[in-house]
Amino acid sequence: MSAITTTGLTKRYGDVTAINGLDLVVEPGTVYGFLGPNGAGKSTVINCLMDYCRPTDGTIDVLGCNPQENALAVRERTGVLPQGFDVYDRLTGRQHLQFIIDSMDAADDPEAIAERVGILDAIDRPAGGYSRGMAQRLMLGTALVGHPELLILDEPSTGLDPEGAREMREIAREEADRGATVFFSSHILGQVEAVCDRVGILQDGRLIAEDTIEGLRATVAAETTIRITVDGLPSGALDAVRALSAVSSVQATETTVTVNCTDDAKATVIHELEAAGATVEDFELTTASLEELFLSYTNGESNPNTDAVQSDEVVRL
Amino acid sequence: MSTLLVAKKDFQDAIRSRSLLGVSFLFTSFLAFLLYYKITLETPAEPFSLSELYLPMASVVALVGTLLGYNAIAGEIESGSVLFLLGTAHTRTDVLFGKLLGRGAVVAVTVLVGFAVCAPHYAVLIETPPEILTYAGLAGKILSLGVVFVSIAIGFSSVFQSETLAVWGGVCLAVGFSFGWDSFLAVVKTVLFTSLTLPPWYYLLTRLNPKYAYLSIDGAALEYAPFYLDAWFGLVILAGWVIAPLGIAYWQFNRGDLA
């Protein structure tokens, strides 16, 4: 039995399709990195898993239960750090943790959890005075209560400094070593690279790539990025390049074309551009890093500005 | 159990709110002033009776209940704290009923503190022996009205899943039940009826406002008094005002997206 399975999961908000027929399988005991740029639909998927949102279509199975029919069974066995949560300003960290411990009927010690997530010194202060990062740590702490079988972390490093983000990953890893399944979303590859057994890349509500980190690296190693400067792009030139089976992605501005393709297809790509009527003025070759591969997967040609992908801005769907 | 945990947490949170402190203070001050005014300043034709306090206090508790309830659901959804509640072993239904119990407990504390603080004040002011049981009964009636208004406001709160709309909904409710309903009835009375005898349904319309539900209708003024003007039917009306908004809230809150 898988920890999470979605089949044809679709969520529409009016005309906007946030998730588009997503088929996802997360095996138990793995750390699954759910990657994608802001707005790709990651949080919407997680909200559907926890029954915060109701899908428009498709089925969901979390730990053998349908969250729409039996949200309680899912929540009893899952710890979640959602996006866009809020704490109760007037209650202390300890009161928050105690509430979850009582709710989960668990025997955890609030102080032990607070220490683990690094807020022990602030445990008796009202959470209204916490920074975003501290609230994030508190929420992670509540997710750990009762040793859940499944841990769902939506952009857990939001508001954390690099050291905090590292601690967060360490906790995710420890939980996986204990036997829990960890479902970890992020828009930054570096966040998941070090801890995830498997990575899925979500773009426009669809899974566009899924592999182990090693598998993705192998793809990268076999790939070359060619940056070609042209005098102009005749219509159809990009489509002709994209149609080549050796080409995995194409980005373009008015006078440059950046193509990811297998190493032996370089000449074919240039030839195809010239055949379509473009004059190649110059080109340079680079071997893509995993980060660039991720960006090329998720950016497409519609958004060549990589800063947008790397910003820490929180987008709620 | 789950519902009680949510109620307990909600109570812990709400009781620490400064605005609640303000509301309690105003409620108590109003009751104290009203007692003083009715007993010593007014020179009534008849001696003071505690029942004179009922209507003004009912209007005030309508405001208090609405204030406590209007944001109970909408505020949680808007801020995202509902994700905290539902991230653990609770259902949406637990949250809804937990909120009702939590806010109901807060309104109970407000009313009980107010009446308790004013009790010695009343005992000193009144020249005849204080009617302790009637005083306690009045507190009970006002308290239960408070819970009814909390329920109504929570119903509205779950329909308007935005804080701003919920605020306006809450203001409209509070004003409507405290004053609007009376003005509407006054207009109906002036426009439609010239004779002194009003039809029974006019009285029904009056007591459909929960704050009038406890008032007994003087059947002598009527040729016949239908069942819905009997005292027990007031309780049916109150129960209806608890159940109907909660039903709407249940349906709405279980249906929608919360994030």
XYZ file of C-alpha atoms in Angstrom:
576
model
C 0.000 0.000 0.000
C 1.289 3.449 -0.877
C 1.321 6.339 1.582
C -0.244 8.760 -0.871
C -1.971 8.021 -4.165
C -3.850 10.499 -6.300
C -5.563 9.559 -9.535
C -6.654 12.211 -11.995
C -6.688 14.773 -9.178
C -8.118 18.032 -10.497
C -8.926 21.265 -8.705
C -10.434 24.261 -10.449
C -11.218 27.673 -9.001
C -13.623 29.154 -11.519
C -11.641 29.364 -14.754
C -8.317 28.696 -13.075
C -7.100 25.122 -13.035
C -4.789 24.694 -10.058
C -4.303 20.928 -10.397
C -4.743 19.248 -13.716
C -5.334 15.490 -13.599
C -2.466 14.707 -11.218
C -1.410 11.078 -10.831
C 0.945 10.745 -7.899
C 2.221 7.805 -5.907
C 4.350 8.175 -2.781
C 5.740 4.933 -1.408
C 5.767 4.426 2.374
C 8.983 5.122 4.200
C 10.372 7.438 1.553
C 11.154 11.131 1.604
C 9.382 12.552 -1.401
C 10.416 15.986 -2.663
C 7.511 17.770 -4.268
C 9.128 20.462 -6.374
C 7.701 23.229 -8.448
C 7.679 26.994 -8.841
C 5.289 29.152 -6.839
C 1.797 28.785 -8.210
C 2.427 25.324 -9.646
C -0.298 23.887 -7.414
C 1.810 22.232 -4.700
C -0.114 23.723 -1.796
C -3.429 22.941 -3.444
C -2.426 19.290 -3.694
C -1.448 19.264 -0.017
C -4.665 21.052 0.947
C -6.616 18.337 -0.856
C -4.642 15.595 0.927
C -5.594 17.102 4.295
C -9.175 17.863 3.235
C -8.645 21.595 3.605
C -9.830 21.747 -0.006
C -12.246 19.593 -1.939
C -11.036 18.392 -5.328
C -13.112 19.084 -8.417
C -12.358 15.649 -9.784
C -10.201 12.588 -9.215
C -9.538 10.387 -6.225
C -7.158 10.638 -3.272
C -5.929 7.940 -0.974
C -3.838 8.838 2.060
C -2.691 5.904 4.217
C -5.534 3.824 2.839
C -8.219 6.419 3.579
C -10.122 8.880 1.467
C -9.645 12.284 3.139
C -12.963 13.582 1.798
C -14.829 10.743 3.488
C -12.687 10.205 6.522
C -10.534 13.223 7.187
C -10.186 12.245 10.826
C -8.475 8.925 10.015
C -5.981 10.800 7.839
C -5.358 13.567 10.364
C -4.919 11.141 13.262
C -1.997 9.536 11.469
C -0.522 12.561 9.723
C 1.503 15.514 10.913
C 1.193 18.589 8.735
C 2.991 21.884 8.324
C 0.690 23.683 5.883
C 1.185 26.914 3.977
C -0.753 29.936 5.130
C -1.415 28.648 8.643
C -1.660 31.018 11.562
C -1.019 30.596 15.269
C -3.168 31.915 18.120
C -1.529 35.167 19.142
C -2.621 35.011 22.750
C -1.681 31.389 23.439
C 1.862 30.331 24.274
C 3.934 27.850 22.339
C 3.388 25.375 25.145
C -0.394 25.760 24.947
C -0.280 25.155 21.192
C 1.786 22.007 21.631
C -0.329 20.782 24.535
C -3.491 21.268 22.490
C -2.104 19.068 19.716
C -0.784 16.486 22.198
C -4.242 16.279 23.815
C -5.927 16.172 20.420
C -3.700 13.368 19.165
C -4.026 11.595 22.515
C -0.232 11.398 22.531
C 2.209 11.175 25.404
C 4.753 13.683 24.082
C 6.422 16.252 26.294
C 5.910 19.808 24.966
C 9.387 20.821 26.119
C 11.100 17.930 24.365
C 9.369 18.858 21.112
C 10.091 22.559 21.559
C 13.743 21.726 22.103
C 13.837 19.583 18.998
C 12.487 22.369 16.795
C 14.560 25.040 18.559
C 11.951 27.149 20.371
C 12.434 25.885 23.929
C 13.502 29.310 25.205
C 10.289 30.843 23.808
C 7.894 28.088 24.835
C 6.100 30.134 27.485
C 5.778 33.273 25.390
C 2.560 34.064 23.496
C 2.914 32.904 19.907
C 1.715 36.316 18.697
C 5.216 37.592 19.455
C 6.942 34.876 17.434
C 8.745 35.667 14.198
C 7.579 33.898 11.060
C 10.435 31.445 11.394
C 9.562 30.662 15.023
C 5.901 30.127 14.120
C 7.124 27.804 11.385
C 9.195 25.872 13.929
C 6.254 25.708 16.326
C 4.019 24.340 13.580
C 6.664 21.781 12.659
C 6.744 20.816 16.323
C 2.989 20.242 16.346
C 3.335 18.114 13.204
C 5.788 15.828 15.008
C 3.410 15.116 17.899
C 2.385 11.477 18.224
C 5.002 10.111 15.817
C 2.775 10.287 12.742
C 3.111 7.733 9.954
C 3.062 10.519 7.399
C 4.589 13.946 7.641
C 3.444 16.559 5.134
C 5.635 19.656 5.032
C 4.593 22.457 2.703
C 7.545 24.755 2.012
C 8.873 24.104 5.524
C 11.809 26.468 5.211
C 9.625 29.547 4.679
C 10.901 32.246 7.002
C 13.930 30.248 8.093
C 17.554 31.172 7.614
C 19.837 28.648 5.879
C 20.789 27.115 9.217
C 17.133 26.781 10.190
C 16.359 25.235 6.810
C 19.157 22.725 7.388
C 17.755 21.807 10.809
C 14.352 21.390 9.202
C 15.789 18.961 6.651
C 17.593 17.101 9.398
C 14.332 16.591 11.279
C 12.663 15.392 8.078
C 15.457 12.877 7.629
C 15.243 11.702 11.254
C 11.516 11.185 10.884
C 12.087 9.125 7.741
C 14.714 7.042 9.568
C 12.116 6.340 12.244
C 9.963 4.875 9.458
C 7.664 7.765 8.615
C 6.874 8.824 5.078
C 7.816 12.449 4.483
C 6.156 14.502 1.768
C 8.165 17.666 1.424
C 7.262 20.496 -0.947
C 9.601 23.232 -2.043
C 10.271 25.627 -4.882
C 14.012 25.323 -4.286
C 15.751 22.202 -5.490
C 18.568 22.642 -2.985
C 16.054 22.195 -0.151
C 15.037 18.711 -1.232
C 18.173 17.531 -3.014
C 19.957 16.501 0.147
C 17.109 14.648 1.854
C 14.747 13.246 -0.746
C 14.727 9.699 -2.044
C 12.451 10.652 -4.863
C 11.535 13.922 -6.516
C 8.470 14.943 -8.485
C 8.353 18.216 -10.363
C 4.993 19.922 -10.613
C 4.307 22.535 -13.243
C 0.899 24.062 -14.018
C -0.840 21.436 -11.894
C 0.795 18.499 -13.666
C 3.719 16.261 -12.813
C 6.266 16.933 -15.544
C 9.123 14.829 -14.224
C 9.566 12.244 -11.526
C 12.676 10.328 -10.630
C 15.217 9.649 -7.937
C 17.792 12.362 -7.402
C 20.352 9.991 -8.985
C 18.066 9.470 -11.962
C 17.682 13.207 -12.414
C 21.457 13.607 -12.140
C 21.942 10.959 -14.813
C 19.586 12.874 -17.077
C 21.548 16.021 -16.368
C 24.885 14.362 -17.035
C 23.708 13.214 -20.423
C 22.373 16.652 -21.232
C 23.983 19.662 -22.758
C 22.682 23.186 -22.777
C 23.320 25.149 -25.949
C 22.834 28.864 -25.948
C 22.447 30.022 -29.528
C 22.460 33.640 -30.662
C 20.428 34.230 -33.807
C 19.515 37.287 -35.891
C 15.842 36.599 -35.410
C 13.388 33.780 -34.909
C 11.177 32.901 -37.862
C 7.826 31.452 -36.884
C 7.958 27.718 -36.564
C 11.663 27.636 -35.743
C 11.090 26.918 -32.043
C 8.457 24.317 -32.762
C 10.819 22.567 -35.164
C 13.522 22.406 -32.495
C 11.093 21.338 -29.824
C 9.851 18.511 -32.056
C 13.273 16.854 -31.985
C 13.187 13.807 -29.751
C 16.630 14.544 -28.322
C 15.496 17.939 -27.031
C 14.095 18.109 -23.499
C 13.376 21.816 -23.213
C 13.628 25.061 -25.123
C 13.674 28.628 -23.829
C 13.889 31.655 -26.077
C 14.147 35.419 -26.095
C 14.051 37.480 -29.299
C 17.594 36.696 -30.328
C 18.704 33.797 -28.152
C 17.563 30.222 -27.924
C 18.559 28.020 -25.005
C 18.116 24.329 -25.664
C 18.609 21.347 -23.375
C 19.341 18.263 -25.425
C 21.432 15.128 -25.458
C 25.072 15.703 -26.181
C 25.048 14.223 -29.670
C 22.110 16.331 -30.874
C 23.893 19.710 -30.810
C 24.544 19.832 -34.528
C 21.002 18.728 -35.345
C 19.561 21.563 -33.249
C 21.665 24.197 -35.007
C 20.918 22.688 -38.363
C 17.177 22.669 -37.608
C 17.250 26.356 -36.649
C 19.022 27.306 -39.871
C 16.651 25.146 -41.908
C 13.783 27.115 -40.377
C 15.338 30.339 -41.661
C 17.294 31.668 -38.682
C 20.888 32.750 -39.079
C 23.045 31.426 -36.268
C 25.514 34.107 -35.213
C 27.100 32.394 -32.248
C 26.583 29.552 -29.797
C 28.000 28.344 -26.514
C 27.801 25.017 -24.759
C 27.385 24.349 -21.056
C 26.654 21.247 -19.092
C 23.564 21.817 -17.010
C 23.537 21.569 -13.233
C 20.642 19.911 -11.506
C 19.421 23.343 -10.480
C 19.405 24.497 -14.086
C 17.625 21.359 -15.122
C 14.935 22.058 -12.527
C 14.640 25.628 -13.714
C 14.428 24.549 -17.321
C 11.688 22.084 -16.419
C 9.694 24.532 -14.440
C 10.363 27.785 -16.253
C 9.576 26.818 -19.805
C 10.000 29.726 -22.150
C 7.183 31.775 -20.726
C 9.218 32.987 -17.781
C 12.919 33.301 -18.425
C 13.333 35.274 -15.204
C 14.734 32.742 -12.787
C 14.514 35.138 -9.856
C 10.786 34.595 -9.769
C 11.343 30.936 -9.122
C 13.882 31.445 -6.415
C 12.148 34.150 -4.438
C 10.885 33.185 -1.035
C 7.563 34.821 -1.589
C 4.645 32.732 -0.415
C 1.896 32.246 -2.917
C -1.378 30.917 -1.631
C -3.696 29.339 -4.081
C -13.924 14.833 23.427
C -12.561 16.430 20.330
C -15.271 19.102 20.430
C -14.453 19.831 24.071
C -10.754 20.215 23.317
C -11.508 22.738 20.590
C -13.947 24.505 22.942
C -11.345 24.631 25.696
C -8.705 26.037 23.385
C -11.121 28.585 21.973
C -12.114 29.662 25.457
C -8.477 29.954 26.560
C -7.771 32.119 23.544
C -10.884 34.314 23.660
C -10.754 34.897 27.420
C -7.324 36.514 26.995
C -8.646 38.990 24.487
C -8.574 42.647 25.498
C -11.759 43.334 23.575
C -13.522 40.693 25.651
C -12.382 42.480 28.778
C -13.863 45.660 27.319
C -17.137 43.974 26.445
C -17.422 42.458 29.943
C -16.709 45.812 31.506
C -19.377 47.532 29.398
C -21.899 44.791 30.116
C -21.306 45.045 33.866
C -21.329 48.844 33.848
C -24.560 48.915 31.877
C -26.244 46.527 34.283
C -25.016 48.520 37.274
C -26.218 51.771 35.769
C -29.566 50.278 34.800
C -30.155 49.002 38.340
C -29.274 52.379 39.783
C -31.435 54.248 37.273
C -34.478 52.006 37.579
C -34.413 51.828 41.360
C -33.404 55.289 42.480
C -33.751 57.788 39.646
C -37.045 56.780 38.130
C -40.189 57.442 40.105
C -42.433 54.808 38.671
C -46.106 54.329 39.256
C -45.393 50.830 40.451
C -42.524 49.565 42.621
C -39.426 48.311 40.842
C -39.566 44.825 39.426
C -36.578 42.915 38.153
C -38.485 42.066 34.990
C -37.968 45.696 33.897
C -34.320 44.813 33.382
C -35.044 42.012 30.972
C -35.525 43.888 27.697
C -32.627 46.332 27.947
C -30.279 43.566 29.051
C -31.565 41.308 26.267
C -30.673 43.993 23.730
C -27.211 44.314 25.226
C -26.585 40.579 25.267
C -27.702 40.429 21.630
C -24.817 42.769 20.897
C -22.385 40.814 23.084
C -23.306 37.444 21.560
C -23.021 38.765 18.034
C -19.669 40.375 18.794
C -18.326 37.108 20.164
C -19.600 34.963 17.336
C -19.341 36.925 14.097
C -15.665 36.187 13.595
C -15.543 32.706 15.087
C -15.373 30.846 11.784
C -14.615 33.534 9.205
C -11.671 34.806 11.239
C -10.139 31.351 11.548
C -10.456 30.753 7.826
C -9.110 34.154 6.876
C -6.095 33.991 9.175
C -5.368 30.330 8.496
C -5.536 29.198 12.117
C -8.250 26.748 11.050
C -5.440 24.812 9.351
C -3.809 24.473 12.758
C -7.039 23.100 14.255
C -7.651 20.754 11.348
C -4.028 19.682 11.088
C -4.658 17.377 13.979
C -7.248 14.807 14.962
C -10.357 16.976 14.548
C -13.126 17.177 12.003
C -14.762 20.302 10.683
C -17.814 19.409 12.774
C -15.663 19.260 15.923
C -14.373 22.725 15.131
C -17.845 24.142 14.551
C -19.366 22.753 17.751
C -16.189 23.450 19.682
C -16.445 27.080 18.611
C -20.076 27.249 19.724
C -19.251 25.778 23.123
C -16.132 27.923 23.535
C -17.824 31.178 22.620
C -20.931 30.129 24.551
C -18.736 29.695 27.622
C -17.252 33.129 27.058
C -20.679 34.751 26.851
C -21.659 32.822 29.991
C -18.644 34.173 31.846
C -19.435 37.709 30.705
C -23.054 37.485 31.857
C -22.311 35.691 35.123
C -19.511 38.083 36.060
C -21.772 41.029 35.283
C -24.656 39.734 37.358
C -22.404 38.586 40.186
C -20.622 41.912 40.424
C -23.933 43.790 40.380
C -25.658 41.527 42.905
C -24.457 43.399 46.051
C -25.202 46.661 44.267
C -28.793 45.485 43.704
C -29.150 44.209 47.248
C -28.033 47.534 48.664
C -30.142 49.708 46.375
C -33.405 47.873 46.753
C -35.344 48.735 49.870
C -37.457 45.622 49.926
C -35.733 42.230 50.486
C -33.841 41.289 47.310
C -35.472 38.629 45.158
C -32.452 36.418 44.802
C -34.108 33.674 42.816
C -35.690 36.077 40.343
C -32.347 37.807 39.964
C -30.629 34.492 39.246
C -33.415 33.515 36.876
C -32.962 36.761 34.975
C -29.230 36.066 34.705
C -30.039 32.594 33.356
C -32.413 33.973 30.741
C -29.914 36.578 29.594
C -27.165 33.957 29.516
C -29.192 31.591 27.340
C -30.072 34.467 25.020
C -26.372 35.195 24.739
C -25.727 31.626 23.617
C -28.548 31.890 21.073
C -27.006 35.031 19.607
C -23.586 33.405 19.519
C -25.106 30.576 17.518
C -26.773 32.974 15.087
C -23.537 34.898 14.626
C -21.530 31.696 14.099
C -24.014 30.676 11.420
C -23.422 33.972 9.637
C -19.701 33.696 10.208
C -19.536 30.410 8.353
C -21.490 31.757 5.403
C -19.273 34.811 4.951
C -15.887 33.229 4.669
C -14.199 36.594 4.830
C -13.547 38.688 7.879
C -14.710 41.978 6.364
C -18.038 40.566 5.243
C -18.441 38.855 8.591
C -17.904 42.167 10.399
C -20.630 43.828 8.380
C -22.864 40.803 8.730
C -22.291 40.929 12.489
C -23.076 44.648 12.693
C -26.277 44.168 10.671
C -27.322 41.255 12.878
C -26.655 43.078 16.118
C -28.421 46.246 15.022
C -31.219 44.224 13.437
C -31.991 42.182 16.516
C -31.398 44.975 19.018
C -33.265 47.804 17.258
C -34.208 47.065 13.653
C -36.770 44.410 14.437
C -38.596 46.730 16.856
C -38.663 49.581 14.347
C -39.987 47.276 11.668
C -42.761 46.057 13.971
C -43.618 49.621 14.950
C -44.020 50.489 11.277
C -46.163 47.408 10.646
C -48.305 48.311 13.623
C -48.859 51.909 12.535
C -49.452 51.202 8.888
C -51.567 48.054 9.032
C -53.580 48.294 12.207
C -55.688 51.101 13.433
C -57.679 49.229 16.027
C -56.246 48.287 19.392
C -56.705 44.583 18.809
C -53.728 43.143 17.011
C -53.913 39.782 15.283
C -52.081 36.903 17.013
C -49.495 36.624 14.249
C -48.291 40.096 15.051
C -47.297 38.822 18.467
C -45.650 35.830 16.866
C -43.650 38.158 14.656
C -42.560 40.025 17.771
C -41.429 36.995 19.683
C -39.636 35.486 16.711
C -36.906 37.920 17.698
C -35.121 35.743 20.255
C -34.882 38.541 22.785
C -38.707 38.573 23.066
C -39.077 34.813 23.149
C -39.128 34.727 26.965
C -41.809 37.371 27.285
C -45.244 36.010 27.899
C -47.949 37.431 25.726
C -50.973 38.853 27.444
C -53.600 36.577 25.969
C -56.423 38.601 27.466
C -56.045 41.214 24.755
C -56.785 38.579 22.168
C -59.993 36.801 21.330
C -58.121 33.552 21.329
C -54.428 32.796 21.859
C -52.964 30.230 19.449
C -50.423 27.719 20.689
C -47.528 29.773 19.332
C -48.229 32.440 21.907
C -47.966 30.016 24.815
C -44.941 30.388 27.068
C -43.423 27.038 26.039
C -43.364 28.068 22.395
C -40.819 30.735 23.290
C -38.402 27.930 24.058
C -39.175 26.339 20.691
C -38.319 29.637 19.019
C -35.042 29.859 20.936
C -34.156 26.270 20.064
C -34.934 27.070 16.428
C -32.569 30.036 16.557
C -29.804 27.767 17.834
C -30.446 24.868 15.473
C -31.140 26.692 12.208
C -27.961 28.828 12.113
C -25.889 25.856 13.256
C -27.470 23.761 10.508
C -26.516 26.374 7.936
C -23.042 26.622 9.418
C -22.655 22.853 9.415
C -23.701 22.596 5.789
C -21.582 25.524 4.664
C -18.470 24.772 6.691
C -18.418 21.110 5.708
C -18.757 21.933 2.059
C -16.299 24.696 1.294
C -12.569 25.051 0.787
C -10.756 26.339 3.849
C -7.472 27.279 2.226
